[in-house]
Short mmCIF file of C-alpha atoms in Angstrom, two decimals:
data_model
loop_
_atom_site.label_atom_id
_atom_site.label_comp_id
_atom_site.label_asym_id
_atom_site.label_seq_id
_atom_site.Cartn_x
_atom_site.Cartn_y
_atom_site.Cartn_z
CA MET A 1 0.08 -0.02 0.03
CA ALA A 2 1.24 3.35 -1.02
CA GLU A 3 1.92 5.91 1.60
CA TYR A 4 0.92 9.69 1.02
CA ASP A 5 2.34 12.79 2.42
CA ASP A 6 -0.58 14.86 3.14
CA ASP A 7 1.68 17.80 3.93
CA GLN A 8 3.25 17.79 0.51
CA GLN A 9 1.62 20.51 -1.57
CA GLU A 10 1.77 21.14 -5.34
CA PRO A 11 3.65 24.08 -6.27
CA LYS A 12 1.85 27.39 -6.38
CA PRO A 13 1.14 28.58 -9.97
CA ALA A 14 2.63 31.93 -10.97
CA PHE A 15 0.24 34.72 -10.28
CA GLY A 16 -0.04 35.73 -13.75
CA LYS A 17 -1.12 32.19 -14.63
CA TRP A 18 -3.43 31.97 -11.81
CA LEU A 19 -5.17 35.20 -12.65
CA LEU A 20 -5.67 34.05 -16.24
CA THR A 21 -7.68 31.16 -14.77
CA GLN A 22 -10.20 33.44 -12.74
CA ARG A 23 -13.63 33.59 -14.26
CA ASP A 24 -17.16 34.28 -13.06
CA ARG A 25 -16.06 35.38 -9.50
CA GLY A 26 -18.58 38.19 -9.24
CA ASP A 27 -15.96 40.53 -8.10
CA TRP A 28 -13.45 43.23 -9.37
CA VAL A 29 -10.96 40.34 -10.22
CA ASP A 30 -13.17 39.32 -13.12
CA GLY A 31 -12.60 42.43 -14.93
CA ILE A 32 -8.73 42.50 -14.56
CA ALA A 33 -8.49 38.64 -15.54
CA ASP A 34 -10.61 39.35 -18.67
CA ALA A 35 -8.37 42.13 -19.59
CA ALA A 36 -5.26 39.98 -18.86
CA ARG A 37 -6.52 37.24 -21.18
CA ALA A 38 -7.06 39.84 -23.88
CA ASP A 39 -3.45 41.14 -23.38
CA ARG A 40 -0.87 39.52 -25.62
CA THR A 41 1.91 41.20 -23.51
CA PHE A 42 0.56 40.22 -19.95
CA PRO A 43 3.19 38.65 -17.90
CA LYS A 44 1.74 35.17 -17.57
CA ASN A 45 4.68 33.87 -15.51
CA GLY A 46 5.03 37.01 -13.42
CA ASP A 47 4.42 37.59 -9.78
CA PRO A 48 2.21 40.17 -8.30
CA GLU A 49 4.78 42.86 -8.65
CA ALA A 50 5.58 42.23 -12.27
CA VAL A 51 1.82 42.31 -12.88
CA ARG A 52 1.55 45.86 -11.18
CA THR A 53 4.52 46.89 -13.23
CA HIS A 54 2.68 45.88 -16.41
CA LEU A 55 -0.35 47.63 -15.26
CA ARG A 56 1.64 50.88 -14.63
CA ASN A 57 3.19 50.71 -18.05
CA GLN A 58 -0.31 50.32 -19.56
CA GLN A 59 -1.42 53.42 -17.44
CA ALA A 60 -4.10 51.45 -15.82
CA ASP A 61 -6.50 53.22 -13.23
CA GLY A 62 -6.62 52.73 -9.54
CA ASP A 63 -9.49 50.26 -9.70
CA ALA A 64 -7.13 47.76 -11.74
CA PHE A 65 -4.68 47.99 -8.69
CA ALA A 66 -7.27 47.37 -6.40
CA ALA A 67 -8.45 44.32 -8.21
CA ILE A 68 -4.73 43.05 -8.17
CA ASP A 69 -4.43 43.56 -4.44
CA ASP A 70 -7.63 41.38 -4.08
CA ALA A 71 -6.37 38.82 -6.38
CA GLU A 72 -3.05 38.61 -4.66
CA SER A 73 -4.84 37.92 -1.22
CA ASP A 74 -6.79 35.10 -2.83
CA TRP A 75 -3.69 33.85 -4.64
CA MET A 76 -1.71 33.72 -1.37
CA ALA A 77 -4.30 31.68 0.15
CA VAL A 78 -3.97 28.93 -2.56
#
């Protein structure tokens, strides 16, 4: 019989990749995730700071940064 280590976790996906999978949440993250999927230059393998840098370069509004803050909190809980 095989033994399983319940404490072993799968590696956390990159924040950018995780964000791209977010759909139908009913919150601000939906909008930023939709925009990320439509953006060919979105940093898919980026961490939250890389995504914020990308948003600054795109001259995103404050709501986008608030959505990233919410998304980062959820991603950290994964």
